[in-house]
Structures are given as structure tokens and as C-alpha cells.
mmCIF file of C-alpha atoms and ligand atoms in Angstrom:
data_model
loop_
_atom_site.group_PDB
_atom_site.id
_atom_site.type_symbol
_atom_site.label_atom_id
_atom_site.label_comp_id
_atom_site.label_asym_id
_atom_site.label_seq_id
_atom_site.Cartn_x
_atom_site.Cartn_y
_atom_site.Cartn_z
ATOM 1 C CA MET A 65 2.602 -20.665 -6.625
ATOM 2 C CA LYS A 66 1.729 -16.969 -6.809
ATOM 3 C CA ASP A 67 3.260 -14.728 -4.149
ATOM 4 C CA LEU A 68 -0.094 -13.143 -3.339
ATOM 5 C CA ILE A 69 -3.349 -15.072 -3.528
ATOM 6 C CA ALA A 70 -6.591 -13.520 -2.332
ATOM 7 C CA GLU A 71 -9.293 -16.091 -2.850
ATOM 8 C CA LYS A 72 -13.046 -15.444 -2.738
ATOM 9 C CA ILE A 73 -12.803 -12.685 -0.171
ATOM 10 C CA CYS A 74 -16.153 -11.826 1.401
ATOM 11 C CA LYS A 75 -16.637 -9.005 3.863
ATOM 12 C CA GLU A 76 -19.752 -8.027 5.754
ATOM 13 C CA PHE A 77 -20.084 -5.280 8.303
ATOM 14 C CA PRO A 78 -22.708 -5.754 11.011
ATOM 15 C CA THR A 79 -25.490 -3.190 11.218
ATOM 16 C CA PRO A 80 -28.500 -3.009 13.581
ATOM 17 C CA THR A 81 -30.569 -4.637 10.812
ATOM 18 C CA ASP A 82 -29.150 -6.746 7.967
ATOM 19 C CA PRO A 83 -25.358 -6.948 7.631
ATOM 20 C CA LEU A 84 -23.839 -4.681 5.019
ATOM 21 C CA VAL A 85 -22.275 -6.955 2.384
ATOM 22 C CA VAL A 86 -19.315 -5.179 0.776
ATOM 23 C CA LEU A 87 -17.201 -7.928 -0.803
ATOM 24 C CA GLU A 88 -18.759 -11.078 -2.258
ATOM 25 C CA GLY A 89 -15.998 -13.292 -3.568
ATOM 26 C CA ALA A 90 -13.256 -10.874 -4.618
ATOM 27 C CA SER A 91 -10.178 -12.736 -5.891
ATOM 28 C CA LEU A 92 -6.753 -11.515 -6.976
ATOM 29 C CA THR A 93 -3.392 -13.178 -7.607
ATOM 30 C CA LEU A 94 -0.067 -11.460 -8.129
ATOM 31 C CA SER A 95 3.612 -12.395 -8.446
ATOM 32 C CA LEU A 96 6.652 -10.445 -7.295
ATOM 33 C CA GLY A 97 7.374 -7.668 -9.782
ATOM 34 C CA GLU A 98 3.736 -7.301 -10.873
ATOM 35 C CA ASN A 99 1.384 -4.397 -10.287
ATOM 36 C CA VAL A 100 -2.361 -3.859 -10.484
ATOM 37 C CA ALA A 101 -4.734 -0.920 -10.177
ATOM 38 C CA ILE A 102 -8.083 -1.363 -8.453
ATOM 39 C CA VAL A 103 -10.814 1.007 -9.572
ATOM 40 C CA GLY A 104 -14.526 1.363 -8.918
ATOM 41 C CA PRO A 105 -17.062 3.864 -7.644
ATOM 42 C CA SER A 106 -16.853 5.364 -4.180
ATOM 43 C CA GLY A 107 -18.216 2.953 -1.578
ATOM 44 C CA SER A 108 -17.680 -0.130 -3.757
ATOM 45 C CA GLY A 109 -15.252 -1.716 -1.284
ATOM 46 C CA LYS A 110 -11.817 -0.774 -2.653
ATOM 47 C CA SER A 111 -10.385 0.316 0.688
ATOM 48 C CA THR A 112 -12.007 -2.636 2.446
ATOM 49 C CA PHE A 113 -10.286 -5.007 0.022
ATOM 50 C CA LEU A 114 -6.940 -3.223 0.350
ATOM 51 C CA HIS A 115 -7.181 -3.295 4.154
ATOM 52 C CA ILE A 116 -7.768 -7.047 4.040
ATOM 53 C CA LEU A 117 -4.730 -7.520 1.757
ATOM 54 C CA GLY A 118 -2.799 -5.391 4.237
ATOM 55 C CA THR A 119 -4.044 -7.554 7.151
ATOM 56 C CA LEU A 120 -5.470 -4.439 8.815
ATOM 57 C CA ASP A 121 -8.914 -6.061 8.713
ATOM 58 C CA ASN A 122 -9.919 -9.688 8.392
ATOM 59 C CA PRO A 123 -12.274 -11.173 5.803
ATOM 60 C CA THR A 124 -15.648 -12.629 6.829
ATOM 61 C CA SER A 125 -14.703 -15.582 4.617
ATOM 62 C CA GLY A 126 -12.107 -16.376 1.984
ATOM 63 C CA THR A 127 -8.331 -16.625 2.324
ATOM 64 C CA VAL A 128 -5.250 -14.511 1.793
ATOM 65 C CA THR A 129 -1.845 -16.116 1.199
ATOM 66 C CA LEU A 130 1.255 -13.940 1.060
ATOM 67 C CA GLY A 131 4.569 -15.668 0.419
ATOM 68 C CA GLY A 132 2.932 -19.001 1.263
ATOM 69 C CA GLN A 133 1.577 -17.805 4.632
ATOM 70 C CA ASP A 134 -2.063 -17.168 5.557
ATOM 71 C CA PRO A 135 -1.589 -14.152 7.839
ATOM 72 C CA PHE A 136 -4.998 -14.618 9.464
ATOM 73 C CA GLU A 137 -3.814 -17.908 10.963
ATOM 74 C CA LEU A 138 -1.142 -16.083 12.956
ATOM 75 C CA SER A 139 -1.472 -14.915 16.549
ATOM 76 C CA GLU A 140 -1.809 -11.147 17.098
ATOM 77 C CA PRO A 141 1.924 -10.516 17.825
ATOM 78 C CA GLU A 142 3.007 -12.830 14.987
ATOM 79 C CA LEU A 143 0.649 -10.987 12.649
ATOM 80 C CA ALA A 144 2.046 -7.586 13.670
ATOM 81 C CA ARG A 145 5.553 -8.834 12.877
ATOM 82 C CA PHE A 146 4.438 -10.452 9.606
ATOM 83 C CA ARG A 147 2.767 -7.222 8.498
ATOM 84 C CA ASN A 148 5.778 -5.154 9.474
ATOM 85 C CA GLU A 149 8.166 -7.370 7.493
ATOM 86 C CA ASN A 150 6.061 -8.119 4.425
ATOM 87 C CA ILE A 151 3.680 -5.255 3.752
ATOM 88 C CA GLY A 152 4.216 -1.548 3.098
ATOM 89 C CA ILE A 153 1.224 0.772 2.920
ATOM 90 C CA VAL A 154 0.846 4.282 1.497
ATOM 91 C CA PHE A 155 -2.407 6.052 2.374
ATOM 92 C CA GLN A 156 -4.059 9.079 0.781
ATOM 93 C CA ASP A 157 -2.784 11.195 3.647
ATOM 94 C CA HIS A 158 0.829 10.616 4.485
ATOM 95 C CA HIS A 159 0.374 9.667 8.199
ATOM 96 C CA LEU A 160 3.883 10.875 8.996
ATOM 97 C CA LEU A 161 4.727 11.609 12.617
ATOM 98 C CA PRO A 162 5.025 15.411 12.917
ATOM 99 C CA GLN A 163 7.775 15.392 15.567
ATOM 100 C CA LEU A 164 10.093 13.125 13.537
ATOM 101 C CA THR A 165 12.460 14.068 10.716
ATOM 102 C CA VAL A 166 12.298 12.600 7.215
ATOM 103 C CA LEU A 167 15.013 10.084 8.156
ATOM 104 C CA GLU A 168 13.286 9.109 11.421
ATOM 105 C CA ASN A 169 9.879 8.785 9.754
ATOM 106 C CA THR A 170 11.403 6.543 7.088
ATOM 107 C CA LEU A 171 12.899 4.356 9.811
ATOM 108 C CA THR A 172 9.738 3.947 11.946
ATOM 109 C CA PRO A 173 8.758 0.468 10.640
ATOM 110 C CA ALA A 174 12.308 -0.720 11.432
ATOM 111 C CA LEU A 175 12.087 0.734 14.957
ATOM 112 C CA ALA A 176 9.321 -1.724 15.798
ATOM 113 C CA GLN A 177 12.074 -4.348 15.992
ATOM 114 C CA GLY A 178 14.523 -2.425 18.151
ATOM 115 C CA SER A 179 17.097 0.196 17.249
ATOM 116 C CA PRO A 180 17.867 0.146 13.524
ATOM 117 C CA SER A 181 21.093 -1.447 12.270
ATOM 118 C CA SER A 182 23.579 0.615 10.309
ATOM 119 C CA SER A 183 22.550 -1.226 7.126
ATOM 120 C CA CYS A 184 18.973 -0.211 7.842
ATOM 121 C CA ILE A 185 19.953 3.443 8.231
ATOM 122 C CA GLU A 186 21.923 3.142 4.990
ATOM 123 C CA ARG A 187 18.827 1.720 3.284
ATOM 124 C CA ALA A 188 16.727 4.615 4.624
ATOM 125 C CA ARG A 189 19.214 7.144 3.261
ATOM 126 C CA ALA A 190 19.294 5.375 -0.112
ATOM 127 C CA LEU A 191 15.478 5.369 -0.316
ATOM 128 C CA ILE A 192 15.341 9.049 0.661
ATOM 129 C CA GLU A 193 17.814 9.755 -2.126
ATOM 130 C CA ARG A 194 15.751 7.620 -4.518
ATOM 131 C CA VAL A 195 12.599 9.618 -3.786
ATOM 132 C CA GLY A 196 14.556 12.847 -4.288
ATOM 133 C CA LEU A 197 14.703 14.172 -0.722
ATOM 134 C CA THR A 198 18.376 13.976 0.222
ATOM 135 C CA ASP A 199 18.479 17.674 1.007
ATOM 136 C CA ARG A 200 15.390 17.329 3.237
ATOM 137 C CA VAL A 201 16.604 14.422 5.354
ATOM 138 C CA ASP A 202 16.534 16.377 8.640
ATOM 139 C CA HIS A 203 13.324 18.282 7.907
ATOM 140 C CA ARG A 204 10.018 17.632 9.653
ATOM 141 C CA PRO A 205 6.724 17.032 7.791
ATOM 142 C CA ALA A 206 5.444 20.587 8.429
ATOM 143 C CA GLU A 207 8.431 21.867 6.428
ATOM 144 C CA LEU A 208 7.579 19.730 3.379
ATOM 145 C CA SER A 209 5.108 20.085 0.505
ATOM 146 C CA GLY A 210 2.287 17.558 0.046
ATOM 147 C CA GLY A 211 4.199 15.770 -2.693
ATOM 148 C CA GLU A 212 7.364 15.629 -0.574
ATOM 149 C CA ARG A 213 5.432 14.143 2.359
ATOM 150 C CA GLN A 214 4.023 11.471 0.090
ATOM 151 C CA ARG A 215 7.584 10.726 -1.099
ATOM 152 C CA VAL A 216 8.572 10.116 2.520
ATOM 153 C CA ALA A 217 5.535 7.837 2.940
ATOM 154 C CA VAL A 218 6.759 5.819 -0.090
ATOM 155 C CA ALA A 219 10.283 5.532 1.352
ATOM 156 C CA ARG A 220 8.868 4.473 4.737
ATOM 157 C CA ALA A 221 6.643 1.827 3.113
ATOM 158 C CA LEU A 222 9.723 0.266 1.473
ATOM 159 C CA ILE A 223 12.201 0.320 4.365
ATOM 160 C CA GLN A 224 11.620 -3.324 5.353
ATOM 161 C CA HIS A 225 11.885 -4.669 1.770
ATOM 162 C CA PRO A 226 8.185 -5.649 1.738
ATOM 163 C CA LYS A 227 6.887 -8.217 -0.710
ATOM 164 C CA LEU A 228 3.652 -6.277 -1.026
ATOM 165 C CA LEU A 229 3.284 -2.528 -1.465
ATOM 166 C CA LEU A 230 -0.270 -1.209 -1.077
ATOM 167 C CA ALA A 231 -1.466 2.304 -1.858
ATOM 168 C CA ASP A 232 -4.972 3.651 -1.216
ATOM 169 C CA GLU A 233 -5.626 6.748 -3.353
ATOM 170 C CA PRO A 234 -1.965 7.767 -2.968
ATOM 171 C CA THR A 235 -2.372 10.763 -5.252
ATOM 172 C CA GLY A 236 -5.889 11.722 -4.156
ATOM 173 C CA SER A 237 -4.808 14.790 -2.161
ATOM 174 C CA LEU A 238 -2.288 16.128 -4.677
ATOM 175 C CA ASP A 239 -2.501 18.558 -7.583
ATOM 176 C CA ARG A 240 -2.381 17.038 -11.025
ATOM 177 C CA SER A 241 1.294 17.378 -11.851
ATOM 178 C CA THR A 242 2.421 16.278 -8.375
ATOM 179 C CA ALA A 243 -0.007 13.355 -8.603
ATOM 180 C CA ARG A 244 1.612 12.313 -11.877
ATOM 181 C CA GLU A 245 5.101 12.463 -10.324
ATOM 182 C CA ILE A 246 4.092 10.373 -7.312
ATOM 183 C CA GLY A 247 2.273 7.835 -9.504
ATOM 184 C CA GLU A 248 5.331 7.457 -11.736
ATOM 185 C CA LEU A 249 7.616 7.181 -8.722
ATOM 186 C CA LEU A 250 5.513 4.394 -7.183
ATOM 187 C CA ILE A 251 5.555 2.322 -10.357
ATOM 188 C CA GLU A 252 9.272 2.890 -11.064
ATOM 189 C CA ILE A 253 10.321 2.038 -7.544
ATOM 190 C CA GLN A 254 8.076 -1.049 -7.497
ATOM 191 C CA ARG A 255 9.864 -2.311 -10.622
ATOM 192 C CA GLU A 256 13.300 -1.570 -9.169
ATOM 193 C CA GLU A 257 12.491 -3.280 -5.875
ATOM 194 C CA GLN A 258 10.540 -6.111 -7.574
ATOM 195 C CA THR A 259 7.736 -5.898 -5.021
ATOM 196 C CA MET A 260 4.095 -6.448 -5.792
ATOM 197 C CA LEU A 261 2.086 -3.223 -5.982
ATOM 198 C CA VAL A 262 -1.674 -2.834 -5.560
ATOM 199 C CA VAL A 263 -2.952 0.717 -6.031
ATOM 200 C CA VAL A 264 -6.507 1.884 -5.445
ATOM 201 C CA THR A 265 -7.031 4.999 -7.510
ATOM 202 C CA HIS A 266 -9.599 7.259 -9.127
ATOM 203 C CA SER A 267 -6.930 8.611 -11.446
ATOM 204 C CA ARG A 268 -7.343 7.298 -14.954
ATOM 205 C CA GLU A 269 -3.852 8.500 -15.738
ATOM 206 C CA LEU A 270 -2.386 6.354 -12.952
ATOM 207 C CA SER A 271 -4.456 3.232 -13.624
ATOM 208 C CA ASP A 272 -3.598 3.455 -17.331
ATOM 209 C CA SER A 273 0.092 3.339 -16.505
ATOM 210 C CA MET A 274 -0.223 0.080 -14.563
ATOM 211 C CA SER A 275 0.005 -3.361 -16.143
ATOM 212 C CA GLN A 276 -3.395 -4.601 -14.990
ATOM 213 C CA VAL A 277 -6.606 -2.843 -14.039
ATOM 214 C CA MET A 278 -9.290 -4.583 -11.994
ATOM 215 C CA GLU A 279 -12.677 -3.067 -11.239
ATOM 216 C CA ILE A 280 -14.785 -3.838 -8.191
ATOM 217 C CA ASP A 281 -18.224 -4.735 -9.459
ATOM 218 C CA SER A 282 -20.919 -6.088 -7.122
ATOM 219 C CA GLY A 283 -18.309 -7.104 -4.555
ATOM 220 C CA ARG A 284 -16.062 -8.931 -7.026
ATOM 221 C CA LEU A 285 -12.935 -8.019 -8.935
ATOM 222 C CA VAL A 286 -13.328 -8.015 -12.696
ATOM 223 C CA GLN A 287 -10.432 -7.643 -15.123
ATOM 224 C CA GLN A 288 -10.552 -4.527 -17.287
ATOM 225 C CA THR A 289 -8.786 -4.511 -20.594
ATOM 226 C CA ASN A 290 -6.117 -1.868 -20.293
ATOM 227 C CA GLY A 291 -6.353 0.623 -23.098
ATOM 228 C CA GLY A 292 -3.169 2.431 -21.945
HETATM 229 P P1 ADP B 1283 -14.287 2.607 -1.263
HETATM 230 O O1 ADP B 1283 -12.878 2.598 -0.744
HETATM 231 O O2 ADP B 1283 -14.457 1.845 -2.545
HETATM 232 O O3 ADP B 1283 -14.841 3.990 -1.403
HETATM 233 P P2 ADP B 1283 -14.912 1.316 1.267
HETATM 234 O O4 ADP B 1283 -14.218 0.011 1.172
HETATM 235 O O5 ADP B 1283 -14.285 2.354 2.123
HETATM 236 O O6 ADP B 1283 -15.232 1.872 -0.199
HETATM 237 O O7 ADP B 1283 -16.380 1.075 1.844
HETATM 238 C C1 ADP B 1283 -17.292 0.164 1.260
HETATM 239 C C2 ADP B 1283 -18.584 0.165 2.064
HETATM 240 O O8 ADP B 1283 -18.345 -0.407 3.340
HETATM 241 C C3 ADP B 1283 -19.159 1.547 2.328
HETATM 242 O O9 ADP B 1283 -20.557 1.461 2.256
HETATM 243 C C4 ADP B 1283 -18.694 1.855 3.738
HETATM 244 O O10 ADP B 1283 -19.576 2.736 4.373
HETATM 245 C C5 ADP B 1283 -18.706 0.486 4.386
HETATM 246 N N1 ADP B 1283 -17.704 0.341 5.461
HETATM 247 C C6 ADP B 1283 -16.358 0.451 5.316
HETATM 248 N N2 ADP B 1283 -15.747 0.219 6.485
HETATM 249 C C7 ADP B 1283 -16.710 -0.036 7.402
HETATM 250 C C8 ADP B 1283 -16.735 -0.374 8.798
HETATM 251 N N3 ADP B 1283 -15.588 -0.473 9.486
HETATM 252 N N4 ADP B 1283 -17.920 -0.577 9.389
HETATM 253 C C9 ADP B 1283 -19.074 -0.488 8.687
HETATM 254 N N5 ADP B 1283 -19.146 -0.199 7.365
HETATM 255 C C10 ADP B 1283 -17.989 0.021 6.737
HETATM 256 MG MG1 MG B 1284 -11.592 4.129 -0.181
#
């Protein structure tokens, strides 16, 4: 069985008149170690789909199975724990906490389950080294460049050894060469950690460097042949 199965996901948003239908049977399967880019025009439902995979929003119909579990069958506290342990998310803007250092920001998902173990702190330091920020470990976000902040966001997303790493336009706020570095880092680190990676991106350069590209078309996901 695949480690991630999203089957016939439909999503409607209520409006004062007819509901707005965004997803109409979007399906995706992935195994550990695999990655996929999701592309499509603005407003086509990419973020909506990613949020559903990330259990931040629920589908109107259709099912998600991650590691054999349908997260939407869990109670609210069980779901929060499931998300924390299985899913790492990188957004377009880093969403780091300004008052915390690089090390503390990296540890925040682990803090949800009490004070971090020494092995957890070791893992945080190793990830910070992996993303190239060892000499910034005690710095706060305001003291970092945009690319460095996004590196911290990548380390934080991986702290709990998630099965699924999600990224919504992770390079969308960066200049071209920094965007390339962050894109390469995400893919390299996904291979090393053998997670699944789903990236929503407008960057042709980034989608071309991923193994699969899917396009959202009329609320469904359609396989694109990857020329890259
Ligand atoms: P994309 O990420 O591809 O640009 P989104 O998934 O953000 O697109 O949005 C798809 C459509 O759904 C848009 O028309 C957007 O306005 C609408 N939408 C997204 N989230 C909500 C919401 N919470 N309530 C109502 N409409 C929404
Ligand atoms: Mg979006």
C-alpha cells in the first residue's frame, strides 16, 4: 500500500449563492522517498489541496490515508498529534517566531510534546548544520536573510522525522539564485531523509528538478510528462 493516498478529493467553499467548487476529484499517491511538484494557474486550488494533505483543512468528500491512517477520522487532539508527528510544512513565508533563536524555532514542533529530549536537541543541531546555519544557531529571524529563514523553516519541518513534507511556494519570496539553492536543498534533504515531498511551485526550474509533475486542471490532478 502507498504511504500517501489522496483519493477523489473534492472541496467546496460556501458562498452566499452557489458553493465555490475548487477541487473535483483530485487524486495523488506517493511512497516514502518519492517527490512530486504540483503546478497550475493561480486560484486553481493548489494551496487548498496541499492544506488538505496537511490536514489543515478537511475535504468536502474523498479520503486521505497517510501511513495507513485516515487523519480525518481522528478526534481533534489526536489529529493535532498525528499532524505534529507525521507532517512537516514549509510555507512561502517562513512563519518563524521572531523572539526565538534558530535552535528554538527548529525545536518548536517537538515542544508541543513537552520539553525536548537530548536526542531531539541533537537532531535539531544536526539539521541546522545540514541546512548550513551552524554559525547562526543562536540568531533570531530578524538577523537572518530570507534564504536563511527559509532554511530554518526546512529544518523545523523535519525535526519530528515526518513521513510527509509539504511546501507551498517555498521559493516564491526569494531571488532567483536563493530560490535555486532552497529548491535544491529541499529535494536533497527529502532524499536523505526518505520522506515524501509535495511542492506547490510556480518555478519551472524547481518543478523540472522533481521526479513527477502534476497539474491541477478543472479541480483534478493530471500527470505532466517531465521534460527535465
Ligand atoms: P492556488 O493556491 O492554486 O492559487 P487556492 O487553493 O488558494 O489556489 O484557492 C483556490 C480557490 O479557492 C480560489 O478561488 C480561492 O479564492 C478559493 N478559496 C481558498 N480558500 C478559501 C476559503 N477558506 N474560503 C473561500 N474560498 C477559498
Ligand atoms: Mg496558493
